[in-house]
Coordinates of C-alpha atoms in Angstrom, one line a residue:
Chain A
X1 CA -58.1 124.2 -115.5
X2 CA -59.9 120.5 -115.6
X3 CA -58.3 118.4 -118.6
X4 CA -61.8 117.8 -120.6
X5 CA -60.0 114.3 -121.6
X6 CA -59.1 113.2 -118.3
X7 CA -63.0 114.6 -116.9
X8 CA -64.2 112.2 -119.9
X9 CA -62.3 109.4 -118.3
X10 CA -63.3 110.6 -114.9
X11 CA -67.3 110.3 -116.0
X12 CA -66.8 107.1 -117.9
X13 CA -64.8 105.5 -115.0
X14 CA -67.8 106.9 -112.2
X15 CA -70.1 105.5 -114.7
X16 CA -68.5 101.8 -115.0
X17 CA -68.1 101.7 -111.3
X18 CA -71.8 102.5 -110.9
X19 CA -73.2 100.7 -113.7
X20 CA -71.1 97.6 -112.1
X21 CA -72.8 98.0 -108.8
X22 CA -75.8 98.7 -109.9
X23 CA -75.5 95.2 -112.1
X24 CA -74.4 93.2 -108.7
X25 CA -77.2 94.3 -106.7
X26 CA -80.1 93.4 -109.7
X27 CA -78.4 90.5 -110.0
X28 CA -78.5 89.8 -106.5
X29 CA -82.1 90.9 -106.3
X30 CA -82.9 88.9 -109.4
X31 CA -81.4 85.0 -107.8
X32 CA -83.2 86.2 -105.2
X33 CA -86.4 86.1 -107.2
X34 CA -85.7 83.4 -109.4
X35 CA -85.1 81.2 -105.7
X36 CA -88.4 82.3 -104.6
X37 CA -90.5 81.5 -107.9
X38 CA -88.2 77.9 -107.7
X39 CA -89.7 77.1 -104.1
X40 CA -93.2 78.6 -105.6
X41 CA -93.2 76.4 -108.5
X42 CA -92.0 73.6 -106.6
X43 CA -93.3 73.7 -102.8
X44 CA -92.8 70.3 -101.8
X45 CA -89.3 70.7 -102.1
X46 CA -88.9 73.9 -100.3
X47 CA -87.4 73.9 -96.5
X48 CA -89.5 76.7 -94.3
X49 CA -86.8 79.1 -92.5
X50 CA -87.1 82.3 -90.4
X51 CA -86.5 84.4 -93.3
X52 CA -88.8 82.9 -96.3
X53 CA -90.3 85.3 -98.9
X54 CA -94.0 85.0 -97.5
X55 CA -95.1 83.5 -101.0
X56 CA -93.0 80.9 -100.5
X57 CA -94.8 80.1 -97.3
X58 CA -97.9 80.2 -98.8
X59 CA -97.2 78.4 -102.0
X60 CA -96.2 75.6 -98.4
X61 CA -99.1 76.2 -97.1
X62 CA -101.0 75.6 -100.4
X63 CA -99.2 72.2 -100.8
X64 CA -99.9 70.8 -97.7
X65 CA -103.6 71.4 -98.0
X66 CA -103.7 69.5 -101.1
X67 CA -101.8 66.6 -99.2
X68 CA -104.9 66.6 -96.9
X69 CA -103.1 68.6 -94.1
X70 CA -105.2 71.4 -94.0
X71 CA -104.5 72.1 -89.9
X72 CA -100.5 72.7 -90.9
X73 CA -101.9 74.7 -93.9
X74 CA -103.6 76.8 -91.5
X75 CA -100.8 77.0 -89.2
X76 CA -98.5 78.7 -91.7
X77 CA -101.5 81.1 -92.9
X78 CA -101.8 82.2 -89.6
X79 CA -97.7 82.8 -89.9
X80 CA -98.9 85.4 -92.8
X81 CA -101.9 86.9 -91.7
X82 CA -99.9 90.3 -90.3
X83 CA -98.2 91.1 -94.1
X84 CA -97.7 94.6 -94.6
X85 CA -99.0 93.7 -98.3
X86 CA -103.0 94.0 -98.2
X87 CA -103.4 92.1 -101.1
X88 CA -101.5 89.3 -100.2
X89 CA -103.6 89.3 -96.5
X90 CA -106.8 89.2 -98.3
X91 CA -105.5 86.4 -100.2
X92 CA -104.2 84.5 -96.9
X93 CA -107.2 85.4 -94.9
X94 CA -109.5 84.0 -98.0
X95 CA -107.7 81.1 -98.0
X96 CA -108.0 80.7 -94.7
X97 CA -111.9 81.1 -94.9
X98 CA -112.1 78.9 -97.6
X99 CA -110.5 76.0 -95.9
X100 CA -112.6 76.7 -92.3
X101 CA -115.5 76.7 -94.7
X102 CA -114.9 73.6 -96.3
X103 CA -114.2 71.7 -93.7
X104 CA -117.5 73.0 -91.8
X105 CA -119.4 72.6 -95.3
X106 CA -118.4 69.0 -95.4
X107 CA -119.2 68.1 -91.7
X108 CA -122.9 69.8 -92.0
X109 CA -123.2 68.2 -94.8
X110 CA -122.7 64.7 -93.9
X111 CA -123.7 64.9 -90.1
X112 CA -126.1 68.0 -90.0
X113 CA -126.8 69.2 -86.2
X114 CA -124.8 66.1 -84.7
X115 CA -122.0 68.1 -85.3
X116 CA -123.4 71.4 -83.8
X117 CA -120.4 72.6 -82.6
X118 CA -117.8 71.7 -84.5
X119 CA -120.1 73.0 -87.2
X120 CA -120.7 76.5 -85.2
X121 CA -117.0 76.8 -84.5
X122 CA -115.5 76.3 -87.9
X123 CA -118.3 78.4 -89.6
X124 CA -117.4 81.1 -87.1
X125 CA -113.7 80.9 -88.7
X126 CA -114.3 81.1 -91.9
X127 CA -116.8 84.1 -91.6
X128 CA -114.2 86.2 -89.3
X129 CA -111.5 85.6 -92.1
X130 CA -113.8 85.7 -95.4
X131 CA -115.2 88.7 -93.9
X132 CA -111.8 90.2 -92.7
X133 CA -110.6 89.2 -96.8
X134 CA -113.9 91.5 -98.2
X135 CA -112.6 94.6 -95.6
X136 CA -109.4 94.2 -97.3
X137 CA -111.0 93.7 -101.1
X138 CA -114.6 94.6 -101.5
X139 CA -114.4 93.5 -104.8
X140 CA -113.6 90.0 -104.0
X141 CA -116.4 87.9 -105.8
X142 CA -115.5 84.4 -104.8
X143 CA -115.0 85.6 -101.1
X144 CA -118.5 87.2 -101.3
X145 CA -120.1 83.8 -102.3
X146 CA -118.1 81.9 -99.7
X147 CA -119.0 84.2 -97.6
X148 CA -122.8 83.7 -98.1
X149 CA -122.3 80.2 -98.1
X150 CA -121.1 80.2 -94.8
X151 CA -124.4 82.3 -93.7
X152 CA -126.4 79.6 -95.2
X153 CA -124.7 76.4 -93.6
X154 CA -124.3 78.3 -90.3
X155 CA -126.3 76.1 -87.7
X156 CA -129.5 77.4 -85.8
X157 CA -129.3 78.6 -82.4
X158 CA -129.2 75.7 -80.0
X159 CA -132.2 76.0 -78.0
X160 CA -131.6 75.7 -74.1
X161 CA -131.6 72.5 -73.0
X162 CA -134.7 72.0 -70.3
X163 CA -134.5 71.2 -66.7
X164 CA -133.5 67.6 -66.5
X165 CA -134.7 67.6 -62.6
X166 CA -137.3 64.6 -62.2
X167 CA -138.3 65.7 -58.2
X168 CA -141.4 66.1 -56.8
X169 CA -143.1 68.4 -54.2
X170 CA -142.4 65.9 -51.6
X171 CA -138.9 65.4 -52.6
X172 CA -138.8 69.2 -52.0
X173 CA -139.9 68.9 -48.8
X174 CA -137.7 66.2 -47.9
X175 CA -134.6 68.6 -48.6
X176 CA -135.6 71.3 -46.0
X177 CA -133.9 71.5 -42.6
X178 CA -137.5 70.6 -39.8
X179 CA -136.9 72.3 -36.6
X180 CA -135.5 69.6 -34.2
X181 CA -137.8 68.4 -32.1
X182 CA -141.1 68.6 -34.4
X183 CA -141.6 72.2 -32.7
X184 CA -144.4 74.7 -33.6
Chain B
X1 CA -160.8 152.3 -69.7
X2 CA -158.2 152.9 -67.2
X3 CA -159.0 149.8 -65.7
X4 CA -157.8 147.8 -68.6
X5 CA -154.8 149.6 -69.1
X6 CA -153.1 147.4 -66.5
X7 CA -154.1 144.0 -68.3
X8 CA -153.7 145.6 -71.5
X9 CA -150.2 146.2 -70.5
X10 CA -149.3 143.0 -69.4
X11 CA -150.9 141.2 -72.7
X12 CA -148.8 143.3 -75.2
X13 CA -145.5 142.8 -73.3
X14 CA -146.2 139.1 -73.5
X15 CA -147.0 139.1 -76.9
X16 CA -143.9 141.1 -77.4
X17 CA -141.4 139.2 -75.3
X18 CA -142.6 135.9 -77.3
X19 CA -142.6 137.4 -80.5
X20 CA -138.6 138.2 -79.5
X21 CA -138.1 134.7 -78.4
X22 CA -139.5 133.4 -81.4
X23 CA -136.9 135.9 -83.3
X24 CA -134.4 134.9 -81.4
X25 CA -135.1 131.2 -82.0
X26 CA -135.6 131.8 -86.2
X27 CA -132.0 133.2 -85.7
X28 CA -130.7 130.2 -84.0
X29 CA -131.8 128.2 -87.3
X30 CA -131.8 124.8 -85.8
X31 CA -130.2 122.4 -87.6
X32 CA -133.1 119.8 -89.8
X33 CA -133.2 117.0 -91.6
X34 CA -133.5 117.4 -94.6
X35 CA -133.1 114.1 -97.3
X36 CA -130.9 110.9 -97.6
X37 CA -130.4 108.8 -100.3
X38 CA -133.3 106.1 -101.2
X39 CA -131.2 103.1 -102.5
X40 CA -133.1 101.7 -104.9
X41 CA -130.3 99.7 -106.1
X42 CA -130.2 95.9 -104.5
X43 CA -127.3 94.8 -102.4
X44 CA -125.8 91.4 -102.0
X45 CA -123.2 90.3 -99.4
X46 CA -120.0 92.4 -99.0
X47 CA -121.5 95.6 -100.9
X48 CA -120.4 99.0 -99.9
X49 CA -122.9 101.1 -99.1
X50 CA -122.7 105.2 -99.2
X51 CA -125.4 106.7 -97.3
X52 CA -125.4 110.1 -97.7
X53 CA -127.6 112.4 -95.2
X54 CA -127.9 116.0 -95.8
X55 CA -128.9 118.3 -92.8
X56 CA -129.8 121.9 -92.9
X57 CA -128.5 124.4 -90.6
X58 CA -128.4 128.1 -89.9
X59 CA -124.8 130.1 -89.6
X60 CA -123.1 128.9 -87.2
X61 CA -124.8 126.0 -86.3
X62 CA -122.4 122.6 -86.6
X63 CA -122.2 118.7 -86.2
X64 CA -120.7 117.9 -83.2
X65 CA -117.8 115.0 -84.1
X66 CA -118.7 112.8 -81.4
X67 CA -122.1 112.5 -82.1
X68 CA -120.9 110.7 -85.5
X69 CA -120.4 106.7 -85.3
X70 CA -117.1 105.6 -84.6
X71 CA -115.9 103.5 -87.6
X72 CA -116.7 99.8 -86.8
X73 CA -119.2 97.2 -86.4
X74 CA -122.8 98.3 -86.2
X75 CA -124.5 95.4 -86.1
X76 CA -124.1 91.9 -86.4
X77 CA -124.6 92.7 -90.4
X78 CA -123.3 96.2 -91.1
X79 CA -120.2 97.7 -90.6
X80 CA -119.3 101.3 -90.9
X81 CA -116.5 101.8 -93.0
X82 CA -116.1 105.2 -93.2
X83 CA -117.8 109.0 -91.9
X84 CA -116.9 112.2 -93.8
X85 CA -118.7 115.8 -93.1
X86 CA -118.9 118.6 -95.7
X87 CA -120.3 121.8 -93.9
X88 CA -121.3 125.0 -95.4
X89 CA -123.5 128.2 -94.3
X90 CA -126.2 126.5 -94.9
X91 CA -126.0 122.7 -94.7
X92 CA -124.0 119.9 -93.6
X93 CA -123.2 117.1 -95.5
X94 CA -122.5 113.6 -93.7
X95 CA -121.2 110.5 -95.9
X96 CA -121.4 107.3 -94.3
X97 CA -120.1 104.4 -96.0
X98 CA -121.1 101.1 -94.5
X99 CA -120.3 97.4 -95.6
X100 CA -123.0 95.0 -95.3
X101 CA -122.5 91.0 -94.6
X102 CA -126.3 90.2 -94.7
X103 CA -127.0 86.4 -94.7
X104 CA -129.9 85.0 -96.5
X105 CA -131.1 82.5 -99.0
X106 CA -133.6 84.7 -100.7
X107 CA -134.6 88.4 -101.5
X108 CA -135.1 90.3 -98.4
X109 CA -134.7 93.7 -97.3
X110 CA -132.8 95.1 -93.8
X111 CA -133.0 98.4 -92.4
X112 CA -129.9 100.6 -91.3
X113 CA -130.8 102.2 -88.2
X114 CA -131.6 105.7 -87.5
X115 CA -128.8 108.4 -86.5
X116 CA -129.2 110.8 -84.3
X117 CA -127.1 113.6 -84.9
X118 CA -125.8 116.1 -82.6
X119 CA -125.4 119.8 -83.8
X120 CA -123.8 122.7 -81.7
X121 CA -124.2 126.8 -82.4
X122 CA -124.4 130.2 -80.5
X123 CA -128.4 129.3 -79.9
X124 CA -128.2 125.6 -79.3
X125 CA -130.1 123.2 -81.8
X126 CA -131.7 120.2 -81.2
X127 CA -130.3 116.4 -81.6
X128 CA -131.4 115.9 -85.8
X129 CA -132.6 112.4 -86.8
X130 CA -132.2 110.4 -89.7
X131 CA -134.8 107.5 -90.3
X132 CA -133.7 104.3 -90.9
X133 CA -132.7 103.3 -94.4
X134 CA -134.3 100.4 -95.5
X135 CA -132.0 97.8 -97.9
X136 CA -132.9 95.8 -100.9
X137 CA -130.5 92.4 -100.5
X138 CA -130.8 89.7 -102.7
X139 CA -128.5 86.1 -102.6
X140 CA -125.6 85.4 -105.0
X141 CA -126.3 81.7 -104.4
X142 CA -129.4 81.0 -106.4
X143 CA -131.8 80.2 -103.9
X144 CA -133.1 76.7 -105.4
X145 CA -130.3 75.0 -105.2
X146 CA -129.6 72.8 -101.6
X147 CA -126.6 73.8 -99.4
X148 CA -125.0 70.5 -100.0
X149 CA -124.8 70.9 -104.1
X150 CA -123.2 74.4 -103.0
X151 CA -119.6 74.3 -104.5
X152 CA -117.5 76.0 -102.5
X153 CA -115.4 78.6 -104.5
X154 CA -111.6 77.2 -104.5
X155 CA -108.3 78.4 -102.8
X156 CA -106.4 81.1 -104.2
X157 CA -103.1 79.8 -106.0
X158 CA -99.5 80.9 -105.2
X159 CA -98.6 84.0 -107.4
X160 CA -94.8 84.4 -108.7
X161 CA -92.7 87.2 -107.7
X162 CA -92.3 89.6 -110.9
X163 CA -88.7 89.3 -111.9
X164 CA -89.3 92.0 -114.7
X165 CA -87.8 95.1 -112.7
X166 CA -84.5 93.7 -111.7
X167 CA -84.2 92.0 -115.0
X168 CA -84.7 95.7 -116.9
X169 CA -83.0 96.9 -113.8
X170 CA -79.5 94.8 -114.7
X171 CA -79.9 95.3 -118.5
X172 CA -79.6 99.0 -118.0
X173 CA -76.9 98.8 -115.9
X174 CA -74.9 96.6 -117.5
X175 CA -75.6 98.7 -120.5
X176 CA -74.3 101.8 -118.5
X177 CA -70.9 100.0 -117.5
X178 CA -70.2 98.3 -120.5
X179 CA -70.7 101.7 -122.3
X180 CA -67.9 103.8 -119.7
X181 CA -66.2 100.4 -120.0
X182 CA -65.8 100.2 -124.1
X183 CA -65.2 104.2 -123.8
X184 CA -61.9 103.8 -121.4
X185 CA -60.7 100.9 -123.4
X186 CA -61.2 103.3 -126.4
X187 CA -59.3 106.0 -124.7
X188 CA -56.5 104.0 -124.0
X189 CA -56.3 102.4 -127.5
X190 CA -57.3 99.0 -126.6
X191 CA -59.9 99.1 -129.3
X192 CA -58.2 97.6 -131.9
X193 CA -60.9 97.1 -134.2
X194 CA -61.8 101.4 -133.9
X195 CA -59.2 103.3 -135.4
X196 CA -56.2 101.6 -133.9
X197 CA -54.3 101.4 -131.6
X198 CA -53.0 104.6 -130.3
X199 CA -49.0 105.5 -131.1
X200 CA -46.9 103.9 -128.1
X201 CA -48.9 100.9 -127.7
X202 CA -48.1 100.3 -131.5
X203 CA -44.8 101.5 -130.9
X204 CA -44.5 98.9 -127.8
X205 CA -45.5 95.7 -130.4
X206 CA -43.2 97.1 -133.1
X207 CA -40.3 97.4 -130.5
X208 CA -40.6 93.5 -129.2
X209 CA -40.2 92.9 -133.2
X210 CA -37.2 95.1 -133.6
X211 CA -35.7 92.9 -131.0
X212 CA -33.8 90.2 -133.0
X213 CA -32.7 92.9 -135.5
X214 CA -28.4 93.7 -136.2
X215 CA -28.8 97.0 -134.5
X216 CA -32.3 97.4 -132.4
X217 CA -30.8 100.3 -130.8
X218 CA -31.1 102.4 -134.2
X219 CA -34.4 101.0 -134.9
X220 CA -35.6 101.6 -131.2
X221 CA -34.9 104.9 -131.7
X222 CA -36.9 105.3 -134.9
X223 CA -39.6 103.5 -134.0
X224 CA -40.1 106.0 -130.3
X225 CA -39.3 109.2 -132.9
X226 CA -42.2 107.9 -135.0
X227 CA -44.8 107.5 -132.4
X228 CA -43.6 111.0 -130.6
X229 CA -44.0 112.7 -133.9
X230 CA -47.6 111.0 -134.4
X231 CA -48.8 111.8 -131.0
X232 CA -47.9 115.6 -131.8
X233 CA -49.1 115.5 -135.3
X234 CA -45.6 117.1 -136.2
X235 CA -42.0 116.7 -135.9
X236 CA -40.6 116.2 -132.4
X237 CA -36.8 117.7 -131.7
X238 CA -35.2 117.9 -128.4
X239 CA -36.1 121.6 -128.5
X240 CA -39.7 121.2 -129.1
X241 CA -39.9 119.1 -126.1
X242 CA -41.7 121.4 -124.0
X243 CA -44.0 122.9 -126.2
X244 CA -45.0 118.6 -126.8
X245 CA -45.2 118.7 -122.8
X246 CA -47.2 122.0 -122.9
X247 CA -50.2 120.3 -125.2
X248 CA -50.0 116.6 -124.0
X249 CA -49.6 117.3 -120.1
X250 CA -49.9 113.5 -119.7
X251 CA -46.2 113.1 -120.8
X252 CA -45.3 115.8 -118.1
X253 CA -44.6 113.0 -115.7
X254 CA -41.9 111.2 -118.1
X255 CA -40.1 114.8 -118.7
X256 CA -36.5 113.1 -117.2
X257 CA -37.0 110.2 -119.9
X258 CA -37.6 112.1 -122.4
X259 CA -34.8 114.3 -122.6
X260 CA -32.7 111.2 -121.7
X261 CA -34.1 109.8 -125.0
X262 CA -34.0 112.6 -127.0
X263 CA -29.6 112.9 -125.9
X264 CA -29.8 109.2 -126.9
X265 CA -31.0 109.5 -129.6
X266 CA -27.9 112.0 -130.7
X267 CA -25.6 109.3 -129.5
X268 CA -27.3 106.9 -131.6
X269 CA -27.4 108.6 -135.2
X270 CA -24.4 111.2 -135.0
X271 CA -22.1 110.0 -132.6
X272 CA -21.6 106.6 -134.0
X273 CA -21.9 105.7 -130.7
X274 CA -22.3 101.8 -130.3
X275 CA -26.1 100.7 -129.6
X276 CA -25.5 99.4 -125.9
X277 CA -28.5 100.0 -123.9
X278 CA -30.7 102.0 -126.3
X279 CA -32.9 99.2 -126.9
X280 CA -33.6 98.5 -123.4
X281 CA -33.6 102.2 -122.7
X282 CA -36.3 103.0 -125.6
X283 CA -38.8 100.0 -124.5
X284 CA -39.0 101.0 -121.3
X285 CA -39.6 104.6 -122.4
X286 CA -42.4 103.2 -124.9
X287 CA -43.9 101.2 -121.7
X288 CA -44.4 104.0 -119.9
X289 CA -45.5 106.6 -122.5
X290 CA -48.3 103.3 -123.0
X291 CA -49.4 104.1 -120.1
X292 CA -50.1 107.8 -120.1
X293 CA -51.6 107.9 -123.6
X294 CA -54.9 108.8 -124.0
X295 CA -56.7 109.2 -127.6
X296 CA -56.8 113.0 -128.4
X297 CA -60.5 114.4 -128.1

């Protein structure tokens, strides 16, 4: 026969021990978060290791392209790009688009064709990513006008560049083995 | 007469065996095109597009799965997202759902290609075709204005991590221990401000007062005799010990104490006997009774 009073303290005991675990690990969970949002808020300050929250990399990544260091922005986006989160990929891979784009936007702007390459190349980028960020969200209204900017700016087709050989039918001539001896 | 019978013959057994082919075919029901959707609506860059074609075909007649489009690129514009069948008796169903990245600076319109669909039954059926579907696109960017006034949409900011679950998550469980918490404490009697303290813990205070009394022996005695008779709700005699045990099991374990106390106590009061250790012996009783106490439920 159970005591009911010492089942009571039994329950109340199981309860405090859970309730106190259960406290520990939010708490935990919670600094955890609260660390995070800091290095979010804060970016600049933030050290990169093996094991920071993706956010926090691209809040990073966000910080150095606004210091003008778009390359290392891209380098930690690319870091991101395999999230299990497909929201948060679309938003790295629009980013990503968006910087390609701007870059290409603001070479074809001031050098046009000059820059055919360069121009080609980055425009490529940024329409693999802003098209991979519309797979992901179809919805995605400034990634669709990025996009479609990126159509417009993309550079025509280089046309093949002629022969550049100046020779003439004699010159041709001149090239073929004769037959030693001025033979038949 | 005669002479035609041979020719005659030969004529209506053709006519006959065709007639059964032609039967034969009608039962085969080849599979048809029948309609797909006209989009009238107008598309601009990253739409989804649902084309839905809708074949007829006779029983048993059905699409074979690898003549469908693999999910994937289609052309350096359209993507297809997605292919899903619906088949019945009498027509098959096929949903393609494409994505379209169509660049262009004003309205135009695009055709999807064609399909050619491949059906398999008991009589065979031809390859079905769909036509082309031609698509209305128009630009997002208005088309007057020049590529370099174009601002390009900006980057997407940094988003904070939602802290709201492990904040409710660590109310509620603090809730939860500090209610089993405050419920032992209340068991035990270390509630003061609820109903008191239970009997021996009083008892335990009012016996480190009775200490600088004449005779704390006596008043040791009264003071454990008072808290024994509260904890029962009656008066406690030696003899009664066991039906005390009996309801308060808790005590069971201070049984030896007890009925040292209890001859103590007869020492005390009608033996004249001389206080000598009672005190001691009476606060060290209390102390342990604390300890088994519980509040009565």
């Amino acid at each position: 026969m159970v005591n009911p009073a010492k089942l009571r303290e039994t329950i109340a005991a199981g309860i405090l021990i859970l309730g106190s675990a259960a406290a520990a690990y939010s708490g935990y969970r919670l600094i955890g978060v609260l660390s995070v949002n800091a290095a979010i808020q804060d970016p600049s300050e933030a050290s990169l290791e093996e094991d920071t929250a993706p956010e926090a990399v691209f809040a990073k990544a966000l910080a150095f392209d606004r210091e003008g260091d778009y390359q290392e922005a891209l380098r930690l986006y690319h870091t991101l790009q395999n999230q299990a989160d497909p929201a948060f990929r679309e938003r790295v891979r629009y980013n990503m688009g968006t910087i390609y784009l701007r870059e290409a936007a603001s070479l074809w702007n001031a050098r046009g064709v000059l820059e055919y390459t360069r121009v080609n190349a980055l425009v490529a980028m940024a329409k693999e990513n802003l098209k991979e960020a519309l797979r992901l969200n179809p919805a995605d209204q400034d990634a669709r006008f990025n996009l479609e900017y990126a159509f417009r700016i993309t550079p025509p087709p280089k046309e093949k560049e002629k022969a550049n050989w100046q020779g003439t039918k004699s010159s041709v001539f001149s090239t073929l083995p004769g037959i030693p001896g001025g033979g038949p | 007469m005669r002479k035609f019978a041979l020719p005659l013959a030969i004529i209506l057994s053709t006519a006959a065996a065709f007639a059964l082919l032609m039967n034969a075919n009608d039962a085969a029901a080849p599979a048809r095109f029948e309609s797909q959707d006209d989009h009238a609506a107008t598309h601009t860059m990253g739409d989804l597009i649902v084309r839905d074609v809708l074949v007829s075909t006779g029983p048993g007649v059905r699409i074979d799965p690898a003549s469908l489009p693999a999910p994937g690129a289609l052309s350096d514009w359209a993507e297809i997202r997605k292919v899903e069948t619906d088949s019945n008796e009498e027509q098959t169903r096929i949903r393609f759902t494409y994505q379209v990245f169509y660049g262009l600076r004003g309205p135009e319109t695009a055709e999807l290609p064609p399909l050619r669909l491949r059906f398999e039954g008991a009589g065979g059926a031809p390859d079905v075709e769909a036509p082309a579907l031609p698509v209305s696109f128009m630009p997002l960017i208005p088309p007057g204005i020049p590529d370099e006034k174009v601002a390009v949409r900006p980057l997407r900011p940094a988003e904070t991590l939602p802290i709201s679950p492990y904040g409710k998550w660590l109310a509620l469980s603090l809730i939860a221990a500090g209610a089993g918490l405050l419920y032992l404490l209340w068991m035990r009697g270390l509630l003061p401000m609820f109903a008191g303290p239970l009997p021996f813990r009083r008892a335990c205070r009012d016996l480190q007062r009775a200490a600088s009394q004449p005779s704390p022996g006596q008043a040791a005695c009264l003071i454990l005799h008072r808290a024994l008779n509260e904890t029962a709700g009656e008066a406690i005699f030696g003899n009664g010990l066991e039906s005390f045990l009996g309801r308060h099991p808790q005590f069971a374990g201070i049984r030896g104490e007890l009925d040292e106390f209890f001859a103590l106590s007869r020492r005390v009061f009608f033996a004249e006997d001389a206080d000598g250790d009672a005190y001691a012996h009476c606060l060290k009783l209390a102390r342990r009774a604390r300890l088994l106490e519980r509040r009565p439920s």
